[in-house]
Structure formats: structure tokens, C-alpha cells
CSV table of C-alpha atoms and ligand atoms in Angstrom, one decimal:
chain,number,residue,atom,x,y,z
A,1,MET,CA,-4.8,22.5,4.5
A,2,SER,CA,-3.2,23.8,1.5
A,3,ASP,CA,-6.3,23.8,-0.6
A,4,THR,CA,-9.7,24.0,1.0
A,5,ALA,CA,-11.5,24.6,-2.3
A,6,ARG,CA,-11.3,20.9,-3.4
A,7,PRO,CA,-14.3,18.8,-2.4
A,8,PRO,CA,-14.1,15.7,-0.3
A,9,GLY,CA,-13.4,12.7,-2.5
A,10,ALA,CA,-11.3,14.8,-4.9
A,11,VAL,CA,-8.4,12.9,-6.4
A,12,VAL,CA,-5.1,13.8,-4.6
A,13,LEU,CA,-2.6,11.3,-5.8
A,14,GLU,CA,-2.8,8.8,-8.7
A,15,ALA,CA,-0.5,6.2,-10.0
A,16,GLU,CA,-0.9,4.7,-13.5
A,17,GLY,CA,1.0,1.7,-14.8
A,18,LEU,CA,3.5,2.1,-11.9
A,19,THR,CA,6.4,-0.3,-12.3
A,20,LYS,CA,9.6,-0.9,-10.4
A,21,HIS,CA,12.2,-3.5,-11.3
A,22,PHE,CA,15.2,-3.8,-9.0
A,23,PRO,CA,18.4,-5.0,-10.6
A,24,VAL,CA,19.8,-8.2,-9.2
A,25,ARG,CA,23.6,-8.1,-8.8
A,26,ALA,CA,25.1,-11.3,-10.2
A,27,ARG,CA,28.2,-12.6,-8.5
A,28,GLY,CA,31.2,-14.5,-9.8
A,29,ARG,CA,30.9,-16.3,-13.1
A,30,ALA,CA,27.3,-15.4,-13.4
A,31,ALA,CA,28.2,-11.8,-13.6
A,32,LEU,CA,30.2,-12.4,-16.8
A,33,THR,CA,27.9,-14.9,-18.5
A,34,ARG,CA,24.4,-14.1,-17.5
A,35,ALA,CA,22.1,-11.4,-18.8
A,36,PRO,CA,21.3,-8.9,-16.1
A,37,ARG,CA,18.3,-9.9,-14.1
A,38,VAL,CA,15.7,-7.9,-12.2
A,39,VAL,CA,13.2,-8.3,-9.4
A,40,HIS,CA,9.8,-7.5,-10.7
A,41,ALA,CA,8.7,-5.9,-7.5
A,42,VAL,CA,5.9,-3.8,-8.9
A,43,ASP,CA,4.3,-4.1,-12.3
A,44,ASP,CA,1.6,-2.0,-13.9
A,45,VAL,CA,0.0,-0.8,-10.6
A,46,THR,CA,-2.8,1.8,-11.0
A,47,LEU,CA,-4.4,3.4,-8.0
A,48,THR,CA,-6.1,6.6,-6.9
A,49,LEU,CA,-6.0,8.2,-3.4
A,50,ARG,CA,-8.8,10.6,-2.7
A,51,ARG,CA,-9.3,13.4,-0.2
A,52,GLY,CA,-11.0,12.2,3.0
A,53,ARG,CA,-10.7,8.5,2.2
A,54,VAL,CA,-8.5,5.6,3.4
A,55,THR,CA,-7.4,3.2,0.7
A,56,ALA,CA,-6.0,-0.1,2.0
A,57,LEU,CA,-3.3,-1.9,0.1
A,58,VAL,CA,-3.4,-5.6,1.2
A,59,GLY,CA,-1.1,-8.5,0.3
A,60,GLU,CA,1.3,-11.0,1.7
A,61,SER,CA,4.9,-10.3,2.5
A,62,GLY,CA,7.0,-9.5,-0.6
A,63,SER,CA,4.0,-8.6,-2.8
A,64,GLY,CA,5.3,-5.1,-3.4
A,65,LYS,CA,3.3,-2.9,-1.0
A,66,SER,CA,6.1,-1.0,0.5
A,67,THR,CA,7.7,-0.5,-2.9
A,68,VAL,CA,4.4,1.1,-4.1
A,69,ALA,CA,4.4,3.4,-1.1
A,70,ARG,CA,8.0,4.4,-1.6
A,71,LEU,CA,7.4,5.0,-5.3
A,72,LEU,CA,4.4,7.2,-4.4
A,73,ALA,CA,6.6,9.1,-1.9
A,74,GLN,CA,9.3,9.5,-4.6
A,75,LEU,CA,11.9,7.8,-2.5
A,76,TYR,CA,12.8,5.6,-5.5
A,77,PRO,CA,12.9,6.4,-9.1
A,78,ARG,CA,10.4,4.3,-11.0
A,79,THR,CA,11.0,2.0,-13.9
A,80,GLY,CA,7.8,2.9,-15.6
A,81,GLY,CA,4.4,4.5,-15.3
A,82,ASP,CA,3.2,7.8,-14.0
A,83,ILE,CA,2.5,9.5,-10.7
A,84,ARG,CA,0.2,12.5,-10.7
A,85,LEU,CA,-0.2,14.8,-7.7
A,86,ASP,CA,-3.3,16.9,-8.2
A,87,GLY,CA,-3.4,16.0,-11.8
A,88,THR,CA,0.2,16.9,-12.6
A,89,SER,CA,2.7,14.3,-13.5
A,90,THR,CA,5.6,14.3,-11.1
A,91,ALA,CA,9.0,12.6,-11.0
A,92,VAL,CA,11.3,14.2,-8.5
A,93,LYS,CA,14.9,13.3,-7.6
A,94,GLY,CA,15.8,15.0,-4.4
A,95,GLY,CA,16.5,18.6,-3.9
A,96,ARG,CA,14.0,21.3,-3.8
A,97,ALA,CA,11.4,19.5,-5.9
A,98,PHE,CA,11.5,16.6,-3.5
A,99,LYS,CA,11.0,18.9,-0.5
A,100,ALA,CA,8.0,20.5,-2.2
A,101,TYR,CA,6.6,17.1,-3.0
A,102,ALA,CA,7.2,15.7,0.5
A,103,LYS,CA,5.4,18.7,2.0
A,104,ARG,CA,2.3,17.4,0.3
A,105,VAL,CA,2.9,13.6,0.5
A,106,GLN,CA,4.1,12.2,3.8
A,107,MET,CA,5.0,8.7,4.8
A,108,ILE,CA,4.7,6.9,8.1
A,109,PHE,CA,6.8,3.8,8.7
A,110,GLN,CA,6.2,0.5,10.5
A,111,ASP,CA,8.8,1.0,13.1
A,112,PRO,CA,8.5,4.3,15.0
A,113,PHE,CA,11.6,3.6,17.0
A,114,ALA,CA,13.7,3.3,13.9
A,115,SER,CA,12.2,6.4,12.3
A,116,LEU,CA,12.8,8.7,15.4
A,117,ASN,CA,16.3,9.7,16.3
A,118,PRO,CA,17.1,8.3,19.8
A,119,VAL,CA,19.3,11.3,20.8
A,120,HIS,CA,16.6,13.9,20.2
A,121,THR,CA,13.5,14.8,22.1
A,122,VAL,CA,9.9,15.1,20.8
A,123,ARG,CA,10.3,18.8,20.8
A,124,TYR,CA,13.4,18.6,18.5
A,125,HIS,CA,11.7,16.2,16.1
A,126,LEU,CA,8.6,18.3,15.7
A,127,THR,CA,10.4,21.7,15.7
A,128,ARG,CA,12.7,20.5,12.9
A,129,ALA,CA,9.8,19.1,10.9
A,130,LEU,CA,7.8,22.4,11.2
A,131,LYS,CA,10.9,24.4,10.2
A,132,ILE,CA,11.7,22.2,7.2
A,133,HIS,CA,8.3,22.8,5.9
A,134,GLY,CA,8.5,26.5,6.4
A,135,LYS,CA,6.1,26.6,9.4
A,136,ASN,CA,6.1,28.5,12.6
A,137,ALA,CA,7.7,26.3,15.3
A,138,ASP,CA,6.5,28.2,18.4
A,139,GLY,CA,5.1,26.5,21.5
A,140,ALA,CA,1.5,26.9,20.3
A,141,SER,CA,2.3,25.0,17.0
A,142,LEU,CA,4.0,22.2,18.9
A,143,GLU,CA,1.1,22.0,21.3
A,144,GLU,CA,-1.4,21.9,18.4
A,145,LEU,CA,0.5,19.1,16.6
A,146,LEU,CA,0.6,17.0,19.7
A,147,GLY,CA,-3.0,17.7,20.3
A,148,ARG,CA,-3.8,16.4,16.8
A,149,VAL,CA,-2.4,13.0,17.8
A,150,GLN,CA,-4.0,13.1,21.2
A,151,LEU,CA,-0.8,13.5,23.2
A,152,THR,CA,-2.0,16.0,25.8
A,153,PRO,CA,-1.0,17.9,27.7
A,154,ALA,CA,1.9,18.6,25.4
A,155,GLU,CA,4.3,19.4,28.2
A,156,LEU,CA,4.2,15.8,29.4
A,157,TYR,CA,5.7,14.7,26.0
A,158,LEU,CA,7.7,17.6,24.5
A,159,ASP,CA,10.9,16.9,26.4
A,160,LYS,CA,10.8,13.1,26.3
A,161,TYR,CA,13.2,11.0,24.3
A,162,PRO,CA,11.9,8.2,22.1
A,163,HIS,CA,12.9,5.5,24.6
A,164,GLU,CA,10.8,7.2,27.3
A,165,LEU,CA,7.6,6.8,25.3
A,166,SER,CA,5.5,3.7,24.7
A,167,GLY,CA,5.3,2.2,21.2
A,168,GLY,CA,1.9,3.8,20.6
A,169,GLN,CA,3.1,7.2,21.8
A,170,ARG,CA,6.2,6.9,19.5
A,171,GLN,CA,4.0,6.2,16.5
A,172,ARG,CA,1.8,9.1,17.5
A,173,VAL,CA,4.9,11.4,17.5
A,174,SER,CA,5.8,10.0,14.0
A,175,ILE,CA,2.3,10.9,12.8
A,176,ALA,CA,2.5,14.3,14.4
A,177,ARG,CA,5.8,14.8,12.6
A,178,ALA,CA,4.2,13.9,9.3
A,179,LEU,CA,1.4,16.3,10.0
A,180,ALA,CA,3.8,19.1,10.6
A,181,ALA,CA,4.0,19.4,6.8
A,182,ASP,CA,0.3,19.8,6.6
A,183,PRO,CA,0.2,17.2,3.9
A,184,GLU,CA,-2.6,16.2,1.5
A,185,ALA,CA,-1.7,12.5,1.4
A,186,LEU,CA,-0.4,10.2,4.1
A,187,LEU,CA,1.2,6.9,3.2
A,188,ALA,CA,1.1,4.6,6.2
A,189,ASP,CA,3.2,1.5,5.7
A,190,GLU,CA,1.9,-1.1,8.2
A,191,PRO,CA,1.6,1.7,10.9
A,192,VAL,CA,0.4,-0.6,13.6
A,193,SER,CA,1.9,-4.0,12.9
A,194,MET,CA,4.8,-3.5,15.3
A,195,LEU,CA,2.7,-2.1,18.1
A,196,ASP,CA,1.3,-3.9,21.0
A,197,VAL,CA,-2.0,-5.6,20.1
A,198,SER,CA,-3.9,-3.6,22.8
A,199,ILE,CA,-3.0,-0.2,21.3
A,200,ARG,CA,-3.4,-0.9,17.6
A,201,LEU,CA,-7.0,0.1,17.4
A,202,GLY,CA,-6.3,3.4,19.2
A,203,VAL,CA,-3.7,4.4,16.5
A,204,LEU,CA,-6.0,3.3,13.7
A,205,ASN,CA,-8.9,5.2,15.1
A,206,LEU,CA,-6.6,8.2,15.4
A,207,LEU,CA,-5.7,7.9,11.7
A,208,ARG,CA,-9.3,7.7,10.8
A,209,ASP,CA,-10.1,10.7,12.8
A,210,LEU,CA,-7.3,12.6,11.1
A,211,LYS,CA,-8.6,11.6,7.7
A,212,GLU,CA,-12.0,13.0,8.6
A,213,ARG,CA,-10.8,16.2,10.3
A,214,LEU,CA,-8.0,17.1,8.0
A,215,ASP,CA,-9.5,15.6,4.8
A,216,LEU,CA,-6.4,13.6,4.3
A,217,ALA,CA,-6.0,11.0,1.5
A,218,VAL,CA,-4.6,8.0,3.4
A,219,LEU,CA,-2.9,4.9,2.0
A,220,TYR,CA,-3.0,2.1,4.6
A,221,ILE,CA,-0.7,-0.8,3.9
A,222,THR,CA,-1.4,-4.0,5.8
A,223,HIS,CA,-1.1,-7.8,5.7
A,224,ASP,CA,-4.4,-8.0,7.4
A,225,ILE,CA,-7.5,-7.9,5.2
A,226,ALA,CA,-9.8,-7.9,8.3
A,227,SER,CA,-8.3,-4.5,9.4
A,228,ALA,CA,-8.8,-3.2,5.9
A,229,ARG,CA,-12.5,-3.9,6.2
A,230,TYR,CA,-12.7,-2.1,9.6
A,231,PHE,CA,-10.6,0.9,8.7
A,232,ALA,CA,-10.5,1.6,5.0
A,233,ASP,CA,-13.1,3.0,2.6
A,234,GLU,CA,-11.5,1.2,-0.4
A,235,THR,CA,-9.4,-1.9,-0.5
A,236,LEU,CA,-6.9,-2.9,-3.1
A,237,VAL,CA,-5.3,-6.4,-3.2
A,238,MET,CA,-1.8,-7.0,-4.5
A,239,TYR,CA,-0.2,-10.3,-5.4
A,240,ALA,CA,3.4,-10.8,-6.5
A,241,GLY,CA,3.8,-7.2,-7.7
A,242,ARG,CA,0.5,-6.8,-9.4
A,243,MET,CA,-2.9,-5.4,-8.4
A,244,VAL,CA,-5.5,-8.2,-8.6
A,245,GLU,CA,-8.7,-6.7,-7.1
A,246,GLY,CA,-10.2,-3.5,-5.8
A,247,GLY,CA,-13.4,-1.9,-4.7
A,248,ASP,CA,-15.1,-0.6,-1.7
A,249,SER,CA,-13.8,-2.4,1.4
A,250,GLU,CA,-17.1,-4.0,2.3
A,251,THR,CA,-17.5,-5.6,-1.1
A,252,VAL,CA,-13.9,-6.7,-1.5
A,253,THR,CA,-13.8,-8.3,2.0
A,254,GLN,CA,-17.3,-9.7,2.0
A,255,SER,CA,-17.7,-10.7,-1.6
A,256,PRO,CA,-14.1,-11.2,-2.9
A,257,ALA,CA,-14.0,-12.0,-6.6
A,258,HIS,CA,-10.4,-12.9,-7.2
A,259,PRO,CA,-9.3,-16.4,-6.1
A,260,TYR,CA,-6.3,-14.9,-4.3
A,261,THR,CA,-8.5,-12.4,-2.3
A,262,GLN,CA,-10.9,-15.3,-1.6
A,263,LEU,CA,-8.0,-17.2,-0.1
A,264,LEU,CA,-6.9,-14.2,1.9
A,265,VAL,CA,-10.4,-13.7,3.3
A,266,GLU,CA,-10.9,-17.4,4.1
A,267,SER,CA,-7.7,-17.7,6.0
A,268,ALA,CA,-7.9,-14.3,7.7
A,269,PRO,CA,-8.8,-14.6,11.3
A,270,ASN,CA,-12.2,-13.5,12.3
A,271,PRO,CA,-12.8,-9.7,11.8
A,272,GLU,CA,-14.0,-9.6,15.4
A,273,ARG,CA,-10.3,-10.2,16.2
A,274,LEU,CA,-9.6,-6.6,15.6
A,275,SER,CA,-7.5,-6.5,18.7
A,276,ALA,CA,-4.9,-8.3,16.7
A,277,VAL,CA,-5.1,-6.1,13.5
A,278,GLY,CA,-1.9,-6.0,11.5
A,279,ASP,CA,-0.3,-9.1,12.9
A,280,GLU,CA,2.9,-9.5,11.0
A,281,ASP,CA,3.2,-13.2,11.0
A,282,ASP,CA,-0.1,-13.9,9.3
A,283,ASP,CA,0.8,-16.6,6.9
A,284,GLU,CA,-2.4,-16.4,5.1
A,285,ASP,CA,-2.6,-19.6,3.1
A,286,GLY,CA,0.5,-21.6,3.6
A,287,GLY,CA,1.3,-21.4,-0.1
A,288,GLU,CA,4.6,-20.1,-1.4
A,289,PRO,CA,4.8,-16.7,-3.0
A,290,PRO,CA,6.5,-17.0,-6.4
A,291,SER,CA,9.9,-15.7,-7.4
A,292,LEU,CA,9.8,-12.2,-8.6
A,293,ILE,CA,13.0,-12.6,-10.6
A,294,GLU,CA,11.2,-15.0,-12.9
A,295,PRO,CA,7.6,-14.4,-12.0
A,296,PRO,CA,5.0,-16.9,-13.3
A,297,SER,CA,3.8,-16.1,-16.8
A,298,GLY,CA,0.3,-14.8,-17.4
A,299,CYS,CA,-1.6,-14.5,-14.1
A,300,ARG,CA,1.1,-14.6,-11.4
A,301,PHE,CA,-1.3,-16.5,-9.2
A,302,HIS,CA,-1.8,-19.4,-11.6
A,303,PRO,CA,0.5,-21.9,-10.0
A,304,ARG,CA,-1.5,-21.6,-6.7
A,305,CYS,CA,-4.9,-21.0,-8.1
A,306,PRO,CA,-7.6,-23.7,-7.7
A,307,HIS,CA,-9.5,-22.3,-10.7
A,308,ALA,CA,-6.5,-21.9,-13.1
A,309,MET,CA,-7.3,-22.5,-16.8
A,310,PRO,CA,-4.9,-22.8,-19.7
A,311,VAL,CA,-5.3,-19.1,-20.6
A,312,CYS,CA,-4.2,-18.1,-17.1
A,313,GLY,CA,-0.6,-19.1,-17.7
A,314,GLU,CA,-0.6,-17.5,-21.2
A,315,ARG,CA,-1.7,-14.0,-20.7
A,316,VAL,CA,-1.9,-11.4,-18.0
A,317,PRO,CA,-5.6,-10.9,-17.2
A,318,GLU,CA,-6.8,-7.3,-17.5
A,319,ARG,CA,-9.0,-5.5,-15.0
A,320,VAL,CA,-12.7,-6.4,-15.4
A,321,GLU,CA,-15.4,-4.2,-13.9
A,322,LEU,CA,-17.8,-6.4,-11.9
A,323,THR,CA,-21.4,-5.8,-11.7
A,324,ASP,CA,-22.1,-6.5,-8.0
A,325,ALA,CA,-21.0,-3.1,-6.7
A,326,PRO,CA,-19.9,0.1,-8.4
A,327,GLY,CA,-16.2,0.3,-8.7
A,328,HIS,CA,-15.6,-3.4,-7.9
A,329,TRP,CA,-13.0,-4.9,-10.3
A,330,ALA,CA,-10.8,-8.0,-10.6
A,331,ALA,CA,-8.0,-8.9,-12.8
A,332,CYS,CA,-8.9,-12.6,-13.4
A,333,TRP,CA,-9.7,-14.6,-16.5
A,334,LEU,CA,-12.8,-16.0,-14.7
A,335,TYR,CA,-14.5,-12.7,-15.3
A,336,ALA,CA,-13.1,-11.8,-18.7
A,337,GLU,CA,-15.5,-11.5,-21.6
A,338,LYS,CA,-16.2,-15.0,-22.8
A,339,THR,CA,-15.3,-14.1,-26.3
A,340,GLU,CA,-11.8,-12.8,-25.3
A,341,LYS,CA,-11.1,-15.8,-23.1
A,342,THR,CA,-12.3,-18.2,-25.9
A,343,GLU,CA,-10.1,-16.5,-28.4
A,344,LYS,CA,-7.0,-16.8,-26.3
A,345,THR,CA,-7.6,-20.4,-25.4
A,346,GLU,CA,-8.2,-21.3,-29.0
A,347,LYS,CA,-4.8,-19.8,-29.8
A,348,THR,CA,-3.3,-21.8,-27.0
A,349,ALA,CA,-4.9,-24.9,-28.4
A,350,GLN,CA,-3.6,-24.2,-31.9
A,351,ARG,CA,-0.1,-23.9,-30.6
A,352,GLY,CA,-0.2,-27.1,-28.7
A,353,GLY,CA,-2.5,-29.3,-26.6
A,354,LYS,CA,-6.3,-29.1,-26.9
A,355,THR,CA,-7.8,-27.8,-23.7
A,356,GLU,CA,-10.9,-28.3,-21.6
A,357,GLU,CA,-11.6,-24.6,-22.0
A,358,THR,CA,-11.5,-24.9,-25.8
A,359,GLU,CA,-13.8,-27.9,-25.8
A,360,GLY,CA,-16.3,-26.0,-23.6
A,361,ALA,CA,-16.1,-22.9,-25.7
A,362,ALA,CA,-16.6,-24.8,-29.0
A,363,SER,CA,-20.0,-26.1,-27.9
B,1,ATP,N1,15.9,-2.2,-2.6
B,1,ATP,C1,15.6,-3.4,-3.1
B,1,ATP,N2,16.4,-4.1,-3.9
B,1,ATP,C2,16.1,-5.3,-4.4
B,1,ATP,N3,14.9,-5.9,-4.2
B,1,ATP,C3,14.0,-5.2,-3.4
B,1,ATP,C4,14.3,-4.0,-2.9
B,1,ATP,N4,13.2,-3.6,-2.1
B,1,ATP,C5,12.3,-4.6,-2.3
B,1,ATP,N5,12.8,-5.6,-3.0
B,1,ATP,C6,12.1,-6.8,-3.4
B,1,ATP,O1,10.8,-6.4,-4.0
B,1,ATP,C7,9.8,-7.2,-3.6
B,1,ATP,C8,8.7,-6.4,-3.0
B,1,ATP,O2,9.1,-5.9,-1.7
B,1,ATP,P1,8.3,-5.0,-0.8
B,1,ATP,O3,9.1,-4.7,0.4
B,1,ATP,O4,7.7,-3.9,-1.6
B,1,ATP,O5,7.1,-6.0,-0.3
B,1,ATP,P2,6.0,-5.8,0.8
B,1,ATP,O6,4.7,-6.2,0.2
B,1,ATP,O7,6.1,-4.5,1.4
B,1,ATP,O8,6.4,-6.9,1.9
B,1,ATP,P3,6.3,-6.9,3.5
B,1,ATP,O9,4.8,-7.2,3.7
B,1,ATP,O10,7.2,-8.0,3.9
B,1,ATP,O11,6.7,-5.6,4.0
B,1,ATP,C9,10.4,-8.3,-2.7
B,1,ATP,O12,10.7,-9.4,-3.5
B,1,ATP,C10,11.7,-7.6,-2.2
B,1,ATP,O13,12.6,-8.6,-1.9
B,2,SF4,S1,-6.6,-15.5,-13.9
B,2,SF4,FE1,-6.8,-17.7,-13.7
B,2,SF4,S2,-5.1,-18.3,-12.4
B,2,SF4,FE2,-5.4,-16.1,-12.1
B,2,SF4,S3,-6.8,-16.0,-10.4
B,2,SF4,FE3,-8.1,-15.9,-12.2
B,2,SF4,S4,-8.6,-18.1,-12.5
B,2,SF4,FE4,-6.9,-18.1,-11.1
B,3,MG,MG1,6.5,-3.8,3.3
């Protein structure tokens, strides 16, 4: 590893207030008459990846998980916020700076078939990766890389083409290729959701083993909160482009505080169902995710929330530290300081209708 002096748990990669708005191209008359619009894919996301720890990022389709990973990998320029690698703010736009960054922060994608070139062998993919990152690409290095992902003996695999491998073996080759850089952080975007159910656990266990042996900081993106509990040290929950809850995985999955997380946990299949981790079609709760072009005001979950109060549509809830476990937080008005909530609802009442909340608070 590039730095053995740092202790386990040391911060590797941090994002603060990370924001990404994609412009929406208007067509026809709208292009002339309408103000330019944007997709609010990621808003004000803050997270920390630590050495030797897996952080899960959970949320339904379209909640912005992949965009967060791509921003962290510097594959997109960001609209706002900061990304710090080892404490240093970074914004790279290709070229040498990107290469240096990618050496330290690697990404693994959902579909190993798409990410490997069908006309090249395993040997070619790994040799190229080692060379790009300035490493020795001799036989022993190739063997070592394949050994790290448990594809042994290496000679069985080196001259195979992607189509000659199983899905799990292909994903292992993608992981080996990422490890060729000797990275500090690995961003895994739904790394098992396209794999056969029977081999998902094996690949997750491999990632966990690598985290431990190589002290990697791993971001594990998934739809499946049950697999986050099994696999991740920390779990973060995203809804409609915003982070809504976070904490150690046990607490977030066993005592979820945010109503959206509660819904996810309630509708998640039994954790014992680990054989099916990462199922793509999990439609967690049957509700409709909101438009991210005009996202709901205030708490973006308020149109679907069974606990919504007037303040929820008015103002974005801030993170509140919860007392049940260290590091557990939720961004929800249910947990906001009573005084702040009361103040906001009073303002709402002054502007318009009197609310239940105001009546309650007045007594
Ligand atoms: N390049 C892009 N241009 C415009 N909009 C985009 C782009 N990439 C993503 N989006 C939009 O941003 C939002 C977040 O997308 P993202 O892919 O990050 O979600 P996700 O949580 O990874 O979803 P999934 O679970 O389906 O992979 C979606 O509304 C998506 O349509
Ligand atoms: S802030 Fe309000 S709408 Fe949002 S989750 Fe909490 S209670 Fe529900
Ligand atoms: Mg995605």
C-alpha cells in the first residue's frame, strides 16, 4: 500500500456538501421560452470513507448513488462541494492529475462484461492496468493479482477472454484490475447485482477479505439494505439525491430512525435471504420516487412520508445526531430540536394556515 503509516480507520476520502445538477436539454419551443432546467441528482452529500472499512450507500433506483460514486472517482465535474483525498481538496479534469487520482481511488462497476474488453485476454487487461499505474507487469505480478481475487492457479485464467469466464470470475478480474493500481479506496457500484444469486456472497466475501488484508476504504453501493447489514461497517441511506440517515450498519438496519429507512427495512426481504443480495428489481415500497427536476420542497420524502408535518414541506431538515448509538444521525424533523421545529412551524402558521404542530407547540 502506498502508505502503511496511517492507522486503520484513518480517513481516506471525504465528500462535503457534494452536489451534482445535470442540465436538461429542452427541445422545440421550450428551448426558446423556458429557463434552463436541471436534474438535482445529488445535493449536499457528506460522507467519509475510512481505511479498512466498508461504507454502504443504500437507496432506491435514481436516488443518486452512482452519481456520488462517479463524482468521488472524478469522472464528472461537480456542481458544488468538496472532495478531499487524504485531507487535500481535489478537483481533477483528466490528464496526469486524473491518472494520479485514479491510482489511489478505483471504481468497480455493476456489469463486468461491459467493463472488460471482449477482444482482450485477462493477461492483457491486467498487464495494461499494471503498466498504466507504473507497476512491474511480469508473470509474478500477474499471478499475485489473480491470487488476490482467488483466481488460482493463474495459468487457468490468464489467457482466457471475458466470454470464457463466468460472471463471478469476470467480476473478480475487474476487481484484480482495480487492485493493480494498489488503491487506497475502492468504489464498488452494485458489484454483485448482475451476478448469479449463488455467487454473490462469494464476491462480497472477497471484497471484505480485501478490505481487511489491504486496509482498503470501500464504498459499497446497493439497493439492498439487508446486504449492507451483512457486509458494511457503516451504512448511509440516500433518498432523491440527499443523504437521509447514517450510522453503524447494525444500528441503521436494526433501529432505523428516518421514516424512509424504516420503509426500506420493513419492505426488505429477510436478511437471511442473503443468497439474493443485491437483487436489482427490489421495488422497496411501491411508492413513486419524486421528480428530480422539480424535487419536493423541504424534506424530499414528505409526499410519501406517513409522519409528515407542515414544517417538512417548508425546510430541508438538517442532520441530527441521535443518542441511541455513537455516530447515528438522521436528517428528519421528527428528531430536530423542539425549539427549532416549533419556530419553523410558527412561521408557517403566520404565513398561512394554522397547523396541528403549532397548536401542539403552543401548549
Ligand atoms: N449523465 C446524466 N445526465 C442527466 N441525468 C442523469 C445523468 N446521470 C444520472 N442522471 C439522473 O440523476 C439521477 C440519479 O441517477 P443515478 O444513476 O446516480 O442513480 P442511482 O441511485 O445510481 O440509480 P440506480 O440504482 O438505478 O443505479 C437520476 O434521476 C438520473 O436519471
Ligand atoms: S422530515 Fe418530515 S417528511 Fe421528512 S422523513 Fe422526517 S417526518 Fe417525514
Ligand atoms: Mg446506479
